[in-house]
Amino acid sequence: MKKLINQPQNVVAEALRGMAAAHADLLRVNAEPPYLVRRDAPVQGKVGIVSGGGSGHEPLHGGFVGTGMLDAACPGPVFTSPTPDQMLAASHAVNGGAGVLHLIKNYTGDCLNFEMAAELARAEGIEVEQVLINDDVAVQDSLYTAGRRGVGATVLVEKIAGAAAEQRRPLKAVAEVARTVNDQSRSMGMALTSCTVPQAGRPTFELAEDEMEIGIGIHGEPGRRRMKRASAAEVAVMLVEPILGDLPFRSGDEVLAFVNGMGGTPLLELYIMFAEVARILEGKGIRIVRSLVGPYVTSLEMAGCSVTLLKLDGELLQLWDAPVKTPALRWGA
Amino acid sequence: MKKLINQPQNVVAEALRGMAAAHADLLRVNAEPPYLVRRDAPVQGKVGIVSGGGSGHEPLHGGFVGTGMLDAACPGPVFTSPTPDQMLAASHAVNGGAGVLHLIKNYTGDCLNFEMAAELARAEGIEVEQVLINDDVAVQDSLYTAGRRGVGATVLVEKIAGAAAEQRRPLKAVAEVARTVNDQSRSMGMALTSCTVPQAGRPTFELAEDEMEIGIGIHGEPGRRRMKRASAAEVAVMLVEPILGDLPFRSGDEVLAFVNGMGGTPLLELYIMFAEVARILEGKGIRIVRSLVGPYVTSLEMAGCSVTLLKLDGELLQLWDAPVKTPALRWGA
């Protein structure tokens, strides 16, 4: 296991110390229970948005804490759900009197724990809404998940709901925007290599030198099929076609195209993939009006990528373009 | 070789197509000779800033083309210098009548070709200044380099000189700012793994499972020493101590601390490294007032990191904070 770490059991706590040291202008870190919260939280009269999940997907979620996106993030151990007490403490920390929105990737542990946290918060009189993110078209039910997994769309939901909250929309309206983004998004991913959870010390799964896995999850969960390596052009077709057919996307649609790196794939390759995705969409009469390219929802050092398409309308576009100021996503501020 | 590519010989051209498709709002791509130029170039009355070098270090340099940073970037083949005709064409494309500044990482091929391009441009009446970037304290002379190599400081020089040019400072003043940033910066890097140039098809060098290389260059050039793997805390000492001793940095200094990923190392580990760097600096009475954490000067999919420290003053701080709008670095716009 070749990693820049100290003790495997301390990776999340130490990375949080690094986040606090690097981004004190944007956020604060609470050590116990662990959560990150935007520096000026709670913002009075603004819906507080909380997300979270297992660590190992950085910059998701902590890198998206700041003005115009998340108010707080709850990091679990690597690939393991955070606990209800983290979520409850984070909900308290961001509650500015307008209620709290939980954005939850659809994994069984995350769902159960966020549900418990919501019950506890409501018992204390905090209004809580929850939105489930389940954009992965690869598989129905999987290791860790009943139904579809939440993957790349999470970034888009967090950004757009964050902008709606910044405009001081009420809780139900912010939740509605988040649901719309999830409903209009579809994703699919693939891997060229496995990844190693620090405390496990060995790869999560094995992929031969001439193999790849199509439809993989962000914890190395099995995908649709394991097959011989293919070209970027062929991989793009295998990812984009199921996405297009599922919504379905149609000629004339305007989309945000997001090519996400899994952690170990360099940007050079992600742009080659973006070119292939753009070519397919152009051929279908689907217009890319916004783009995002880079490692935003990762699986430690896994090599691979995912594609997410979000069907845009004027409202979502305006919220996407609104200022955001977080460690990993920033513009207009 | 597990890469998301089509033909190995086409990786740069195809990635440029992806850049053009993803970032048409920020930049344009010229296919032959290949260069990227900011969308509104040439900007009349503004110094035009051109950089470039071998590909495989993305987002460097193309990801830094846009308002407040580079006017153009010339991508060579992977780990190979671009040609004088690329640099000359890019210089023409950004010449708004206030002269052109070439920012050159200190590698023999880059230096020779930029020098030739400058001669050709001057012969046509374009005023050209050149600034050499050589911040790597690891080795004196190396494969590809006489003197010190240019590495992480390149991002800082490009950002800060870009801000000075945006303020319409004259050519000699912008070059002077760039030289100051280089003079006040020191870097050192390390690798846990090798990387594979697509057209070579095999790793550039070999590192055993229990080994790392300290002081490595961004093309896998040999460093100071190969040794047994060490903890993040130990690696941080091995990188930071030579940096501190070289300038030297002193108690009371204010710095920008940049922990750079080599391509295959996930953000989780970079933040652990940042925490260690911050702890060392705090112990020395050196204050981190700005930070940058992420993969900005990469070596394809190499696992590893580098540390760069820039000694700041009020002038450099104000230029660092000025708005920038590029694919890979963006704030305030």
XYZ file of C-alpha atoms in Angstrom:
666
model
C 0.000 0.000 0.000
C 1.723 3.183 -1.212
C 0.074 6.115 0.482
C 1.108 9.424 1.998
C -0.335 8.715 5.440
C 0.692 8.182 9.024
C -1.438 5.645 10.897
C -4.182 4.120 8.693
C -6.773 4.581 11.448
C -6.077 8.332 11.616
C -6.400 9.329 7.966
C -9.750 11.099 8.241
C -8.906 13.043 11.409
C -5.548 14.129 9.989
C -6.995 15.160 6.640
C -9.544 17.262 8.536
C -6.673 18.971 10.353
C -5.210 19.740 6.928
C -8.539 21.110 5.689
C -8.774 23.354 8.740
C -5.210 24.612 8.266
C -5.637 25.239 4.534
C -9.130 26.735 4.478
C -9.667 28.635 7.719
C -11.049 31.521 5.636
C -13.913 29.309 4.410
C -14.712 26.735 7.078
C -14.227 25.421 10.584
C -13.648 21.828 11.592
C -15.235 20.247 14.640
C -13.120 17.342 15.832
C -15.594 15.398 17.969
C -18.029 14.487 16.586
C -16.300 15.237 13.273
C -17.917 17.699 10.904
C -16.936 20.697 8.777
C -19.067 23.803 8.877
C -18.938 27.001 6.912
C -17.107 29.690 8.799
C -20.085 31.984 9.351
C -22.596 29.264 10.297
C -25.331 29.377 11.342
C -26.536 31.972 8.838
C -29.696 33.474 10.296
C -32.784 33.033 8.149
C -31.051 30.788 5.609
C -31.807 27.095 5.120
C -28.811 25.123 6.392
C -27.664 22.369 4.041
C -25.919 19.306 5.445
C -24.460 16.424 3.510
C -22.002 13.700 4.371
C -20.954 10.143 3.779
C -17.939 7.912 3.957
C -14.556 9.548 3.384
C -12.356 8.594 0.422
C -14.416 10.581 -2.119
C -12.655 13.929 -1.640
C -13.297 16.712 -2.412
C -16.836 15.374 -1.762
C -18.258 16.486 0.675
C -15.985 18.648 2.835
C -14.473 20.438 -0.165
C -17.925 21.796 -0.978
C -18.523 23.558 2.329
C -18.730 27.315 1.956
C -20.812 30.179 0.678
C -23.309 29.099 -1.975
C -23.022 25.346 -1.430
C -22.988 23.212 1.737
C -23.274 24.636 5.241
C -21.830 21.462 6.729
C -20.407 18.078 5.819
C -20.142 14.965 7.976
C -17.202 12.717 7.049
C -17.432 9.079 8.030
C -14.464 6.721 8.121
C -13.237 5.745 4.638
C -16.148 4.216 2.687
C -18.241 4.040 5.887
C -21.287 6.093 6.826
C -20.992 8.881 9.351
C -23.063 8.483 12.514
C -26.360 10.120 13.512
C -24.623 12.128 16.251
C -22.348 13.758 13.653
C -25.365 14.612 11.506
C -27.327 15.937 14.454
C -24.434 18.093 15.677
C -23.915 19.445 12.143
C -27.646 20.175 11.865
C -27.493 22.158 15.090
C -24.438 24.046 13.865
C -26.132 25.210 10.655
C -29.632 25.835 11.954
C -30.315 29.520 11.423
C -34.031 29.205 12.086
C -35.115 28.440 8.517
C -34.757 24.685 8.780
C -32.164 22.167 7.667
C -31.900 20.194 4.433
C -30.106 16.842 4.399
C -28.685 15.797 1.028
C -28.139 12.042 1.143
C -26.427 9.774 -1.363
C -28.478 6.600 -1.610
C -26.460 4.106 0.425
C -28.197 2.076 3.091
C -26.044 3.235 5.997
C -26.236 6.911 5.041
C -30.023 6.702 4.658
C -30.596 5.009 8.012
C -28.300 7.337 9.924
C -29.585 10.537 8.324
C -33.144 9.366 9.026
C -32.295 8.856 12.675
C -30.575 12.254 12.852
C -33.644 13.895 11.302
C -35.916 12.304 13.889
C -33.715 13.542 16.714
C -33.503 17.040 15.234
C -37.267 17.224 14.683
C -37.823 16.106 18.279
C -35.872 19.236 19.248
C -38.072 21.399 17.054
C -35.717 21.790 14.069
C -37.534 21.523 10.758
C -35.730 18.980 8.526
C -36.215 17.997 4.901
C -34.280 15.200 3.209
C -33.465 14.621 -0.455
C -32.080 11.329 -1.698
C -29.571 11.344 -4.553
C -29.734 8.283 -6.813
C -28.438 9.166 -10.266
C -26.389 6.068 -11.133
C -28.052 4.216 -14.024
C -25.548 1.348 -13.901
C -27.386 -0.985 -11.563
C -30.627 -1.368 -9.659
C -29.714 -2.490 -6.117
C -26.070 -3.141 -5.319
C -23.691 -3.788 -2.493
C -24.615 -1.116 0.143
C -27.679 0.135 -1.783
C -31.338 -0.631 -2.341
C -32.270 1.122 -5.577
C -29.863 3.273 -7.509
C -26.629 4.662 -6.064
C -25.917 8.348 -5.599
C -22.781 9.431 -7.451
C -21.770 12.393 -9.656
C -25.069 14.273 -9.443
C -24.285 14.899 -5.774
C -21.961 17.766 -6.716
C -24.620 19.325 -8.921
C -27.379 18.942 -6.316
C -25.176 20.457 -3.615
C -24.176 23.407 -5.822
C -27.639 24.218 -7.089
C -29.499 23.684 -3.817
C -26.791 25.766 -2.153
C -27.477 28.646 -4.514
C -31.218 28.393 -3.868
C -30.633 28.504 -0.114
C -28.317 31.488 -0.530
C -31.252 33.321 -2.148
C -33.155 32.732 1.079
C -35.737 30.442 -0.476
C -37.741 28.512 2.125
C -36.884 24.952 3.119
C -39.489 23.195 1.002
C -38.491 25.195 -2.070
C -34.784 24.430 -1.622
C -35.615 20.739 -1.205
C -37.739 20.900 -4.353
C -34.847 22.346 -6.366
C -32.550 19.612 -5.054
C -35.063 16.933 -6.094
C -35.373 18.465 -9.529
C -31.601 18.372 -10.062
C -31.495 14.734 -8.989
C -34.470 13.854 -11.203
C -32.885 15.547 -14.222
C -29.443 13.938 -13.723
C -28.089 10.567 -14.778
C -24.604 9.103 -14.293
C -22.497 6.073 -15.019
C -18.896 5.225 -14.117
C -16.089 2.830 -14.900
C -12.767 1.757 -13.400
C -9.414 0.726 -14.810
C -7.949 -0.127 -11.405
C -9.054 -0.908 -7.886
C -8.360 1.193 -4.798
C -7.062 0.380 -1.334
C -8.848 1.397 1.862
C -6.010 2.391 4.251
C -7.229 0.253 7.141
C -7.744 -2.771 4.870
C -4.275 -2.446 3.372
C -5.096 -4.378 0.210
C -7.085 -3.592 -2.947
C -10.870 -3.668 -2.569
C -11.144 -5.871 -5.658
C -8.888 -7.192 -8.403
C -8.821 -6.122 -12.040
C -6.401 -7.794 -14.428
C -3.992 -5.628 -16.445
C -6.158 -6.045 -19.567
C -9.537 -5.564 -17.830
C -11.876 -2.746 -16.891
C -15.197 -2.641 -15.040
C -18.138 -0.750 -16.542
C -20.836 0.606 -14.259
C -18.744 0.452 -11.109
C -19.752 2.236 -7.908
C -17.622 4.723 -6.020
C -16.629 2.145 -3.406
C -15.583 -0.425 -5.963
C -18.995 -2.098 -5.863
C -19.589 -4.361 -8.856
C -20.888 -2.738 -12.002
C -22.619 -4.045 -15.090
C -19.797 -6.058 -16.537
C -16.120 -6.711 -16.457
C -14.544 -6.724 -19.879
C -11.353 -6.217 -21.857
C -9.979 -2.703 -21.876
C -11.379 -0.490 -24.617
C -10.533 2.872 -26.146
C -11.740 6.187 -24.725
C -14.178 6.429 -27.634
C -15.653 3.009 -26.853
C -15.820 3.689 -23.122
C -17.631 6.965 -23.776
C -20.320 5.145 -25.746
C -20.713 2.545 -22.979
C -21.237 5.291 -20.386
C -23.246 7.846 -22.355
C -25.734 5.599 -24.159
C -27.310 4.172 -20.971
C -27.496 7.701 -19.538
C -29.199 9.136 -22.599
C -31.708 6.315 -22.838
C -32.684 6.460 -19.202
C -34.037 9.984 -18.674
C -34.409 10.045 -21.698
C -32.409 12.964 -23.060
C -33.620 14.205 -26.451
C -32.391 16.240 -29.385
C -32.661 19.920 -28.488
C -31.944 19.370 -24.790
C -29.404 21.635 -23.112
C -27.175 19.887 -20.594
C -24.427 20.308 -18.085
C -21.809 17.645 -18.940
C -19.649 16.474 -16.061
C -16.682 14.164 -16.645
C -15.473 13.111 -13.219
C -12.144 11.513 -12.350
C -12.115 8.616 -9.872
C -8.888 9.816 -8.230
C -6.015 8.169 -10.079
C -6.819 9.230 -13.638
C -4.984 12.343 -14.811
C -6.728 15.377 -16.252
C -5.185 14.712 -19.689
C -7.326 11.578 -19.961
C -10.438 13.233 -18.555
C -10.292 15.844 -21.329
C -9.924 13.070 -23.928
C -13.071 11.531 -22.423
C -14.818 14.908 -22.478
C -14.039 15.256 -26.196
C -15.625 11.841 -26.820
C -18.690 12.656 -24.732
C -19.078 15.970 -26.561
C -18.864 14.216 -29.924
C -21.620 11.752 -28.991
C -23.899 14.497 -27.691
C -23.320 16.646 -30.759
C -24.371 13.713 -32.925
C -27.635 13.467 -30.972
C -28.416 17.179 -31.166
C -27.885 17.644 -27.429
C -26.159 20.897 -26.571
C -23.548 21.195 -23.808
C -24.074 24.610 -22.219
C -22.066 24.068 -19.034
C -19.253 21.663 -18.208
C -17.292 20.335 -15.277
C -14.127 18.260 -15.704
C -11.987 16.956 -12.870
C -11.784 14.676 -9.834
C -14.797 15.725 -7.729
C -16.347 12.413 -6.581
C -13.418 10.071 -6.187
C -12.715 6.566 -4.919
C -9.347 7.103 -3.284
C -6.694 6.434 -5.962
C -8.927 4.401 -8.311
C -8.231 5.009 -12.011
C -11.377 5.562 -14.018
C -14.066 8.099 -14.634
C -17.769 8.739 -14.589
C -20.045 10.803 -16.774
C -22.994 12.786 -15.426
C -25.478 14.684 -17.558
C -27.919 17.179 -16.080
C -30.754 18.470 -18.231
C -30.784 22.212 -17.655
C -33.482 24.846 -17.774
C -33.157 28.584 -17.226
C -33.782 28.268 -13.506
C -31.163 25.573 -12.909
C -28.686 27.377 -15.143
C -29.029 30.592 -13.160
C -28.517 28.697 -9.892
C -25.499 26.822 -11.294
C -23.926 30.128 -12.362
C -24.535 31.834 -8.999
C -21.414 32.611 -6.927
C -19.838 29.769 -4.966
C -16.864 29.890 -2.636
C -15.667 26.534 -1.355
C -12.264 24.803 -1.342
C -13.044 22.735 -4.445
C -15.603 24.734 -6.422
C -15.341 28.465 -6.687
C -16.462 31.206 -8.988
C -17.944 34.676 -8.824
C -16.621 35.155 -5.294
C -0.768 0.517 -19.603
C -4.215 1.344 -18.234
C -5.273 4.665 -19.665
C -8.438 6.279 -20.982
C -7.046 7.105 -24.406
C -7.476 6.235 -28.058
C -4.224 6.193 -30.038
C -1.167 7.003 -27.863
C 0.187 9.400 -30.496
C -3.017 11.467 -30.422
C -3.404 12.107 -26.691
C -2.409 15.771 -26.739
C -4.489 16.717 -29.779
C -7.541 14.913 -28.379
C -7.195 16.435 -24.921
C -7.022 19.864 -26.588
C -10.306 19.071 -28.354
C -11.766 18.284 -24.940
C -10.435 21.549 -23.497
C -11.991 23.467 -26.382
C -15.337 21.706 -25.930
C -15.393 22.182 -22.155
C -14.076 25.736 -21.872
C -15.186 27.656 -24.962
C -16.272 30.489 -22.644
C -12.666 30.958 -21.481
C -10.326 29.972 -24.283
C -9.821 28.976 -27.900
C -7.638 26.170 -29.187
C -5.495 26.469 -32.295
C -4.862 23.032 -33.755
C -1.822 23.657 -35.938
C 0.549 24.693 -34.535
C -1.081 23.727 -31.243
C -1.674 26.411 -28.655
C -4.461 27.587 -26.356
C -5.276 31.255 -26.160
C -7.615 33.214 -23.975
C -10.886 33.867 -25.726
C -10.513 37.630 -26.020
C -6.846 37.641 -27.077
C -5.093 39.797 -28.025
C -6.079 42.269 -25.307
C -5.048 45.690 -26.561
C -2.551 47.487 -24.348
C -2.018 44.507 -22.038
C 1.198 42.498 -21.790
C 0.528 39.073 -23.295
C 1.821 36.182 -21.179
C 2.814 32.928 -22.854
C 3.962 29.749 -21.173
C 4.233 26.175 -22.318
C 6.104 22.950 -22.008
C 5.660 19.250 -22.445
C 2.176 17.846 -21.858
C 1.441 15.397 -19.050
C 1.503 18.056 -16.305
C -2.143 19.102 -16.580
C -3.711 21.419 -15.599
C -0.329 23.120 -16.220
C -0.240 25.086 -18.550
C -3.453 25.063 -20.599
C -5.682 24.978 -17.537
C -4.292 28.356 -16.512
C -5.259 30.223 -19.668
C -7.843 32.917 -19.028
C -8.436 36.300 -17.477
C -5.866 37.188 -14.824
C -3.358 34.450 -15.636
C -1.925 33.195 -18.968
C -2.867 34.635 -22.343
C -1.602 31.521 -24.121
C -0.085 28.099 -23.487
C 1.932 25.927 -25.880
C 1.566 22.213 -25.191
C 4.338 19.961 -26.447
C 4.014 16.194 -26.783
C 3.986 14.392 -23.427
C 7.154 15.318 -21.494
C 8.625 16.949 -24.642
C 9.200 20.642 -25.332
C 6.894 22.498 -27.662
C 8.509 23.971 -30.779
C 9.548 27.543 -31.538
C 6.816 27.859 -34.181
C 4.154 27.133 -31.535
C 5.648 29.747 -29.238
C 5.952 32.296 -32.043
C 2.361 31.761 -33.189
C 1.134 32.050 -29.585
C 3.185 35.242 -29.137
C 1.514 36.715 -32.212
C -1.907 35.681 -30.949
C -1.489 37.481 -27.610
C 0.427 40.541 -28.749
C -1.780 43.510 -27.938
C 0.971 46.057 -28.506
C 2.374 46.056 -24.967
C 4.847 43.251 -25.522
C 4.936 39.568 -24.671
C 6.302 37.801 -21.595
C 7.504 34.203 -21.864
C 7.402 32.215 -18.626
C 9.760 29.261 -19.025
C 10.306 26.299 -16.739
C 14.025 25.604 -16.674
C 14.387 22.575 -18.938
C 16.988 22.660 -21.698
C 14.566 22.080 -24.566
C 12.063 24.660 -23.343
C 14.807 27.244 -22.848
C 16.332 26.744 -26.297
C 13.007 26.804 -28.101
C 11.616 29.807 -26.240
C 14.899 31.659 -26.912
C 14.558 30.940 -30.621
C 10.899 32.020 -30.593
C 11.862 35.259 -28.835
C 14.501 36.022 -31.468
C 12.004 35.460 -34.257
C 9.356 37.589 -32.526
C 11.819 40.403 -31.849
C 12.898 40.316 -35.486
C 9.269 41.096 -36.303
C 9.258 44.013 -33.888
C 7.469 42.359 -30.960
C 8.996 43.247 -27.624
C 9.673 40.051 -25.640
C 10.838 39.465 -22.085
C 11.582 36.036 -20.663
C 11.579 34.786 -17.084
C 13.065 31.447 -16.131
C 11.425 29.425 -13.350
C 13.846 27.286 -11.324
C 12.411 26.703 -7.855
C 13.291 23.036 -7.271
C 15.849 22.776 -4.477
C 16.221 18.993 -4.882
C 19.118 18.909 -7.325
C 21.558 21.142 -9.145
C 21.636 19.946 -12.784
C 19.565 16.924 -13.737
C 18.337 14.949 -16.683
C 16.943 17.638 -19.090
C 18.174 20.580 -16.990
C 21.256 22.679 -16.365
C 20.731 24.328 -13.002
C 17.581 23.917 -10.967
C 14.313 22.617 -12.412
C 11.129 24.647 -12.646
C 8.246 22.974 -10.816
C 5.453 24.102 -8.435
C 6.356 27.800 -8.406
C 5.251 27.928 -12.036
C 1.598 28.122 -10.960
C 2.368 30.961 -8.565
C 4.461 32.887 -11.106
C 1.743 32.508 -13.758
C -1.010 33.648 -11.392
C 0.824 36.626 -9.945
C 2.372 37.850 -13.196
C -1.049 37.420 -14.788
C -2.592 39.720 -12.202
C 0.144 42.310 -12.745
C -0.466 42.230 -16.511
C -4.208 42.553 -15.950
C -3.481 45.813 -14.096
C -1.833 47.027 -17.324
C 1.630 47.237 -15.832
C 4.338 47.559 -18.516
C 6.305 44.574 -19.793
C 9.438 45.114 -17.715
C 7.389 45.535 -14.551
C 5.397 42.344 -15.161
C 8.627 40.453 -15.806
C 10.067 41.891 -12.612
C 7.091 40.636 -10.588
C 7.461 37.182 -12.167
C 11.180 37.113 -11.246
C 10.370 38.144 -7.696
C 7.886 35.300 -7.299
C 10.414 32.811 -8.628
C 13.157 34.212 -6.411
C 10.940 34.023 -3.323
C 9.722 30.443 -4.030
C 11.293 27.083 -3.254
C 9.939 23.576 -3.961
C 10.713 19.930 -3.511
C 8.840 16.806 -4.591
C 8.664 13.058 -4.072
C 7.142 10.015 -5.740
C 5.631 6.779 -4.515
C 5.134 5.380 -8.015
C 6.346 5.896 -11.543
C 4.248 7.046 -14.493
C 3.842 5.796 -18.054
C 4.225 8.024 -21.107
C 1.486 6.821 -23.511
C 3.777 6.450 -26.501
C 6.402 4.598 -24.452
C 3.830 2.187 -23.029
C 5.906 1.236 -20.002
C 6.786 2.997 -16.723
C 9.430 5.733 -16.982
C 11.314 4.195 -14.067
C 10.821 1.470 -11.489
C 10.118 1.885 -7.792
C 9.750 -1.194 -5.607
C 6.606 -1.610 -3.502
C 8.477 -0.545 -0.359
C 10.378 2.355 -1.944
C 9.906 6.051 -2.615
C 12.052 8.669 -4.340
C 12.743 11.987 -2.623
C 13.530 15.052 -4.713
C 12.129 13.642 -7.930
C 11.422 15.825 -10.975
C 8.090 16.117 -12.742
C 9.191 13.813 -15.566
C 10.426 11.114 -13.226
C 13.997 12.455 -13.345
C 16.124 11.145 -10.504
C 15.929 12.958 -7.204
C 18.158 13.117 -4.176
C 17.727 9.600 -2.956
C 15.682 6.471 -3.205
C 14.724 5.066 0.151
C 12.244 2.951 2.080
C 8.728 4.339 2.311
C 8.160 6.672 5.236
C 5.177 8.248 6.971
C 3.557 11.488 5.836
C 5.147 13.215 8.826
C 8.619 12.003 7.861
C 8.128 12.854 4.184
C 7.010 16.365 5.113
C 10.240 16.932 7.054
C 12.307 15.639 4.114
C 10.602 18.092 1.741
C 10.183 21.152 3.954
C 13.583 21.300 5.678
C 15.603 21.708 2.434
C 13.108 24.344 1.259
C 13.341 26.343 4.484
C 17.118 26.227 4.583
C 17.560 27.304 0.995
C 15.903 30.730 0.755
C 16.226 30.811 3.797
C 12.763 31.261 5.303
C 12.811 32.743 8.803
C 10.578 33.030 11.835
C 8.044 35.786 11.212
C 7.845 35.161 7.468
C 4.407 34.983 5.881
C 4.070 32.346 3.176
C 1.799 30.822 0.623
C 1.959 27.041 1.203
C 1.238 24.878 -1.827
C 0.894 21.106 -1.498
C 0.732 19.752 -5.025
C -0.420 16.307 -6.105
C 1.594 14.485 -8.787
C -1.541 13.069 -10.444
C -2.259 9.726 -8.805
C -2.377 10.785 -5.151
C -5.860 11.499 -3.817
C -6.822 14.733 -2.100
C -7.290 12.907 1.236
C -3.531 12.288 1.341
C -2.649 15.796 0.146
C -4.554 17.260 3.100
C -2.708 14.921 5.473
C 0.517 16.265 3.960
C -0.743 19.831 4.320
C -1.405 19.239 8.028
C 2.178 18.023 8.455
C 3.632 20.965 6.522
C 1.543 23.365 8.602
C 2.779 21.779 11.820
C 6.434 22.152 10.800
C 5.955 25.788 9.769
C 4.106 26.618 12.956
C 7.021 25.197 14.936
C 9.376 27.551 13.085
C 7.225 30.645 13.573
C 6.395 30.847 9.861
C 2.808 31.870 9.181
C 0.717 30.365 6.367
C -1.453 33.212 5.049
C -2.533 31.610 1.767
C -2.738 27.984 0.678
C -3.204 25.852 -2.402
C -3.862 22.109 -2.216
C -4.469 19.868 -5.205
C -3.038 18.387 -8.396
C -1.803 21.450 -10.325
C 1.627 20.402 -11.675
C 1.310 16.696 -12.317
C 3.336 13.884 -13.857
C 0.586 11.910 -15.547
C -0.659 9.337 -13.002
C 2.420 9.401 -10.754
C 1.609 9.045 -7.032
C 3.415 11.564 -4.896
C 3.451 15.220 -4.012
C 5.528 18.335 -3.907
C 5.651 21.243 -1.509
C 6.202 24.839 -2.614
C 6.589 27.793 -0.276
C 6.411 31.377 -1.502
C 7.489 34.160 0.822
C 4.766 36.781 0.535
C 4.706 40.522 0.916
C 1.749 42.900 0.636
C 2.295 43.401 -3.087
C 2.436 39.690 -3.939
C -0.521 38.966 -1.667
C -2.678 41.556 -3.404
C -1.755 40.121 -6.819
C -2.421 36.558 -5.643
C -5.856 37.583 -4.379
C -6.787 39.425 -7.591
C -9.557 37.836 -9.696
C -8.629 34.890 -11.908
C -10.841 32.984 -14.313
C -9.258 29.915 -15.865
C -10.336 26.269 -16.110
C -8.199 25.198 -13.147
C -7.836 28.271 -10.953
C -10.713 30.617 -10.417
C -11.865 33.150 -7.895
C -13.391 36.585 -7.760
C -14.764 36.209 -11.289
